[in-house]
Amino acid sequence: QVQLVESGGGLVQAGGSLRLSCAASERTFSSYAMGWFRQAPGKEREFVAVISWSGARTYYADSVKGRFTISRDNAKNTVYLQMNSLKPEDTAVYYCAADNGIATPDSRAYDYWGQGTQVTVSS
C-alpha cells in the first residue's frame, strides 16, 4: 500500500507560481510512474502531467505545456509539480497518483491516489 500526501497548494494571483509536492510512504517509490491530475468544481478529473519511474520521460497536457514542470527525487520519495504563469482556469484540487507501470495520462491505470491539495488562482 502506497500512501501519498500532497502539499504546497494555496491561493495565488494570476501570473504567479506554486510548487506542489507529493511525498510517498513506500520505499519502492522509484519503481512507480507518478502523475498529477486535477479536478475543478463541476468538472471531471483531468490529466496534468506524468513522469516515468526514472524521470527520463515526462508528458504534459496541452493546457499546461510550457508552464508546468514535473520532476521527482527518488531519494526523497517525492514528486513535484512546478506551476508557473498560473491562470484562473488552473484553479482545481490537484492530486498525485502512483502507477505501477508505464507513464500514462490514463487515470484508470493508477493504483494509488493522494487526498488532493487545493490550488486557487485569482484574476
PDB file of C-alpha atoms in Angstrom:
ATOM      1  CA  GLN A   1       0.000   0.000   0.000  1.00  0.00           C
ATOM      2  CA  VAL A   2       1.442   3.357  -1.061  1.00  0.00           C
ATOM      3  CA  GLN A   3       0.335   6.432   0.817  1.00  0.00           C
ATOM      4  CA  LEU A   4       0.625   9.751  -0.973  1.00  0.00           C
ATOM      5  CA  VAL A   5       0.448  13.151   0.691  1.00  0.00           C
ATOM      6  CA  GLU A   6       0.274  16.332  -1.373  1.00  0.00           C
ATOM      7  CA  SER A   7       1.266  19.761  -0.133  1.00  0.00           C
ATOM      8  CA  GLY A   8       2.031  23.199  -1.470  1.00  0.00           C
ATOM      9  CA  GLY A   9      -1.373  24.316  -2.647  1.00  0.00           C
ATOM     10  CA  GLY A  10      -2.795  27.718  -1.872  1.00  0.00           C
ATOM     11  CA  LEU A  11      -4.102  30.996  -3.210  1.00  0.00           C
ATOM     12  CA  VAL A  12      -2.064  32.861  -5.800  1.00  0.00           C
ATOM     13  CA  GLN A  13      -2.685  35.689  -8.232  1.00  0.00           C
ATOM     14  CA  ALA A  14      -2.769  35.083 -11.951  1.00  0.00           C
ATOM     15  CA  GLY A  15       0.738  35.003 -13.350  1.00  0.00           C
ATOM     16  CA  GLY A  16       2.170  33.679 -10.115  1.00  0.00           C
ATOM     17  CA  SER A  17       3.815  30.381  -9.265  1.00  0.00           C
ATOM     18  CA  LEU A  18       3.356  27.473  -6.899  1.00  0.00           C
ATOM     19  CA  ARG A  19       5.243  24.251  -6.349  1.00  0.00           C
ATOM     20  CA  LEU A  20       3.293  21.191  -5.316  1.00  0.00           C
ATOM     21  CA  SER A  21       4.942  18.268  -3.580  1.00  0.00           C
ATOM     22  CA  CYS A  22       3.769  14.713  -3.176  1.00  0.00           C
ATOM     23  CA  ALA A  23       5.508  12.539  -0.598  1.00  0.00           C
ATOM     24  CA  ALA A  24       5.188   8.769  -0.827  1.00  0.00           C
ATOM     25  CA  SER A  25       5.425   6.328   2.034  1.00  0.00           C
ATOM     26  CA  GLU A  26       6.677   3.413   0.002  1.00  0.00           C
ATOM     27  CA  ARG A  27      10.351   2.570  -0.321  1.00  0.00           C
ATOM     28  CA  THR A  28       9.657   1.211  -3.793  1.00  0.00           C
ATOM     29  CA  PHE A  29       8.527   4.677  -4.880  1.00  0.00           C
ATOM     30  CA  SER A  30      11.245   4.676  -7.524  1.00  0.00           C
ATOM     31  CA  SER A  31       9.502   1.837  -9.367  1.00  0.00           C
ATOM     32  CA  TYR A  32       6.280   3.835  -9.883  1.00  0.00           C
ATOM     33  CA  ALA A  33       5.393   6.261 -12.606  1.00  0.00           C
ATOM     34  CA  MET A  34       3.905   9.318 -10.926  1.00  0.00           C
ATOM     35  CA  GLY A  35       1.163  11.521 -12.275  1.00  0.00           C
ATOM     36  CA  TRP A  36      -0.566  14.757 -11.385  1.00  0.00           C
ATOM     37  CA  PHE A  37      -4.259  15.213 -12.082  1.00  0.00           C
ATOM     38  CA  ARG A  38      -6.703  17.969 -11.221  1.00  0.00           C
ATOM     39  CA  GLN A  39     -10.408  18.409 -10.754  1.00  0.00           C
ATOM     40  CA  ALA A  40     -12.223  21.705 -10.913  1.00  0.00           C
ATOM     41  CA  PRO A  41     -15.713  22.176  -9.419  1.00  0.00           C
ATOM     42  CA  GLY A  42     -18.341  20.615 -11.643  1.00  0.00           C
ATOM     43  CA  LYS A  43     -15.772  19.077 -13.964  1.00  0.00           C
ATOM     44  CA  GLU A  44     -14.245  15.670 -14.403  1.00  0.00           C
ATOM     45  CA  ARG A  45     -10.776  14.864 -13.184  1.00  0.00           C
ATOM     46  CA  GLU A  46      -8.215  15.596 -15.883  1.00  0.00           C
ATOM     47  CA  PHE A  47      -4.631  14.668 -16.578  1.00  0.00           C
ATOM     48  CA  VAL A  48      -1.948  17.301 -15.927  1.00  0.00           C
ATOM     49  CA  ALA A  49       1.471  15.633 -16.122  1.00  0.00           C
ATOM     50  CA  VAL A  50       3.246  12.327 -15.639  1.00  0.00           C
ATOM     51  CA  ILE A  51       6.838  11.257 -15.081  1.00  0.00           C
ATOM     52  CA  SER A  52       8.334   7.818 -15.583  1.00  0.00           C
ATOM     53  CA  TRP A  53       9.905   5.894 -12.721  1.00  0.00           C
ATOM     54  CA  SER A  54      13.404   7.010 -13.713  1.00  0.00           C
ATOM     55  CA  GLY A  55      12.430  10.569 -14.520  1.00  0.00           C
ATOM     56  CA  ALA A  56      13.658  10.166 -18.070  1.00  0.00           C
ATOM     57  CA  ARG A  57      10.230  10.658 -19.654  1.00  0.00           C
ATOM     58  CA  THR A  58       7.631  13.295 -18.974  1.00  0.00           C
ATOM     59  CA  TYR A  59       4.309  14.110 -20.627  1.00  0.00           C
ATOM     60  CA  TYR A  60       2.027  17.085 -20.196  1.00  0.00           C
ATOM     61  CA  ALA A  61      -1.492  18.096 -21.001  1.00  0.00           C
ATOM     62  CA  ASP A  62      -1.568  20.686 -23.768  1.00  0.00           C
ATOM     63  CA  SER A  63      -3.193  23.167 -21.393  1.00  0.00           C
ATOM     64  CA  VAL A  64      -0.141  23.253 -19.108  1.00  0.00           C
ATOM     65  CA  LYS A  65       2.698  22.558 -21.522  1.00  0.00           C
ATOM     66  CA  GLY A  66       5.418  25.178 -21.238  1.00  0.00           C
ATOM     67  CA  ARG A  67       4.101  26.431 -17.878  1.00  0.00           C
ATOM     68  CA  PHE A  68       4.242  23.376 -15.608  1.00  0.00           C
ATOM     69  CA  THR A  69       7.196  21.086 -14.908  1.00  0.00           C
ATOM     70  CA  ILE A  70       7.024  17.691 -13.252  1.00  0.00           C
ATOM     71  CA  SER A  71      10.083  16.255 -11.539  1.00  0.00           C
ATOM     72  CA  ARG A  72      10.951  13.664  -8.941  1.00  0.00           C
ATOM     73  CA  ASP A  73      13.555  12.920  -6.313  1.00  0.00           C
ATOM     74  CA  ASN A  74      13.618   9.175  -5.727  1.00  0.00           C
ATOM     75  CA  ALA A  75      15.983   9.548  -2.793  1.00  0.00           C
ATOM     76  CA  LYS A  76      13.283  11.591  -1.040  1.00  0.00           C
ATOM     77  CA  ASN A  77      10.308   9.579  -2.320  1.00  0.00           C
ATOM     78  CA  THR A  78       8.841  12.829  -3.619  1.00  0.00           C
ATOM     79  CA  VAL A  79       7.401  14.104  -6.873  1.00  0.00           C
ATOM     80  CA  TYR A  80       6.973  17.789  -7.619  1.00  0.00           C
ATOM     81  CA  LEU A  81       4.872  19.956  -9.879  1.00  0.00           C
ATOM     82  CA  GLN A  82       6.280  23.414 -10.536  1.00  0.00           C
ATOM     83  CA  MET A  83       3.494  25.638 -11.806  1.00  0.00           C
ATOM     84  CA  ASN A  84       4.371  28.969 -13.403  1.00  0.00           C
ATOM     85  CA  SER A  85       2.299  31.604 -15.184  1.00  0.00           C
ATOM     86  CA  LEU A  86      -0.782  30.386 -13.398  1.00  0.00           C
ATOM     87  CA  LYS A  87      -4.189  31.212 -14.819  1.00  0.00           C
ATOM     88  CA  PRO A  88      -7.621  31.311 -13.161  1.00  0.00           C
ATOM     89  CA  GLU A  89      -8.558  28.226 -15.179  1.00  0.00           C
ATOM     90  CA  ASP A  90      -5.837  26.298 -13.328  1.00  0.00           C
ATOM     91  CA  THR A  91      -7.963  26.525 -10.189  1.00  0.00           C
ATOM     92  CA  ALA A  92      -8.700  22.979  -9.025  1.00  0.00           C
ATOM     93  CA  VAL A  93      -7.904  20.307  -6.497  1.00  0.00           C
ATOM     94  CA  TYR A  94      -4.630  18.723  -7.559  1.00  0.00           C
ATOM     95  CA  TYR A  95      -3.988  15.044  -6.946  1.00  0.00           C
ATOM     96  CA  CYS A  96      -0.864  12.976  -7.286  1.00  0.00           C
ATOM     97  CA  ALA A  97      -1.101   9.312  -8.178  1.00  0.00           C
ATOM     98  CA  ALA A  98       1.190   6.310  -8.476  1.00  0.00           C
ATOM     99  CA  ASP A  99       1.137   3.829 -11.336  1.00  0.00           C
ATOM    100  CA  ASN A 100       3.000   0.536 -11.053  1.00  0.00           C
ATOM    101  CA  GLY A 101       3.541   0.517 -14.777  1.00  0.00           C
ATOM    102  CA  ILE A 102       4.360   2.774 -17.664  1.00  0.00           C
ATOM    103  CA  ALA A 103       3.827   6.509 -17.538  1.00  0.00           C
ATOM    104  CA  THR A 104       0.361   7.204 -18.893  1.00  0.00           C
ATOM    105  CA  PRO A 105      -2.209  10.016 -18.890  1.00  0.00           C
ATOM    106  CA  ASP A 106      -4.991   7.461 -18.306  1.00  0.00           C
ATOM    107  CA  SER A 107      -6.203   7.884 -14.733  1.00  0.00           C
ATOM    108  CA  ARG A 108      -7.634   4.354 -14.750  1.00  0.00           C
ATOM    109  CA  ALA A 109      -4.109   2.936 -14.731  1.00  0.00           C
ATOM    110  CA  TYR A 110      -3.181   4.469 -11.407  1.00  0.00           C
ATOM    111  CA  ASP A 111      -3.188   2.329  -8.312  1.00  0.00           C
ATOM    112  CA  TYR A 112      -2.821   4.879  -5.525  1.00  0.00           C
ATOM    113  CA  TRP A 113      -4.061   8.433  -5.034  1.00  0.00           C
ATOM    114  CA  GLY A 114      -3.404  11.228  -2.597  1.00  0.00           C
ATOM    115  CA  GLN A 115      -6.094  13.250  -0.878  1.00  0.00           C
ATOM    116  CA  GLY A 116      -5.533  16.324  -3.008  1.00  0.00           C
ATOM    117  CA  THR A 117      -4.423  19.904  -2.427  1.00  0.00           C
ATOM    118  CA  GLN A 118      -6.403  22.994  -3.409  1.00  0.00           C
ATOM    119  CA  VAL A 119      -4.936  25.490  -5.847  1.00  0.00           C
ATOM    120  CA  THR A 120      -6.834  28.723  -6.336  1.00  0.00           C
ATOM    121  CA  VAL A 121      -5.727  31.324  -8.875  1.00  0.00           C
ATOM    122  CA  SER A 122      -7.347  34.732  -8.607  1.00  0.00           C
ATOM    123  CA  SER A 123      -7.708  37.079 -11.559  1.00  0.00           C
TER     124      SER A 123
END
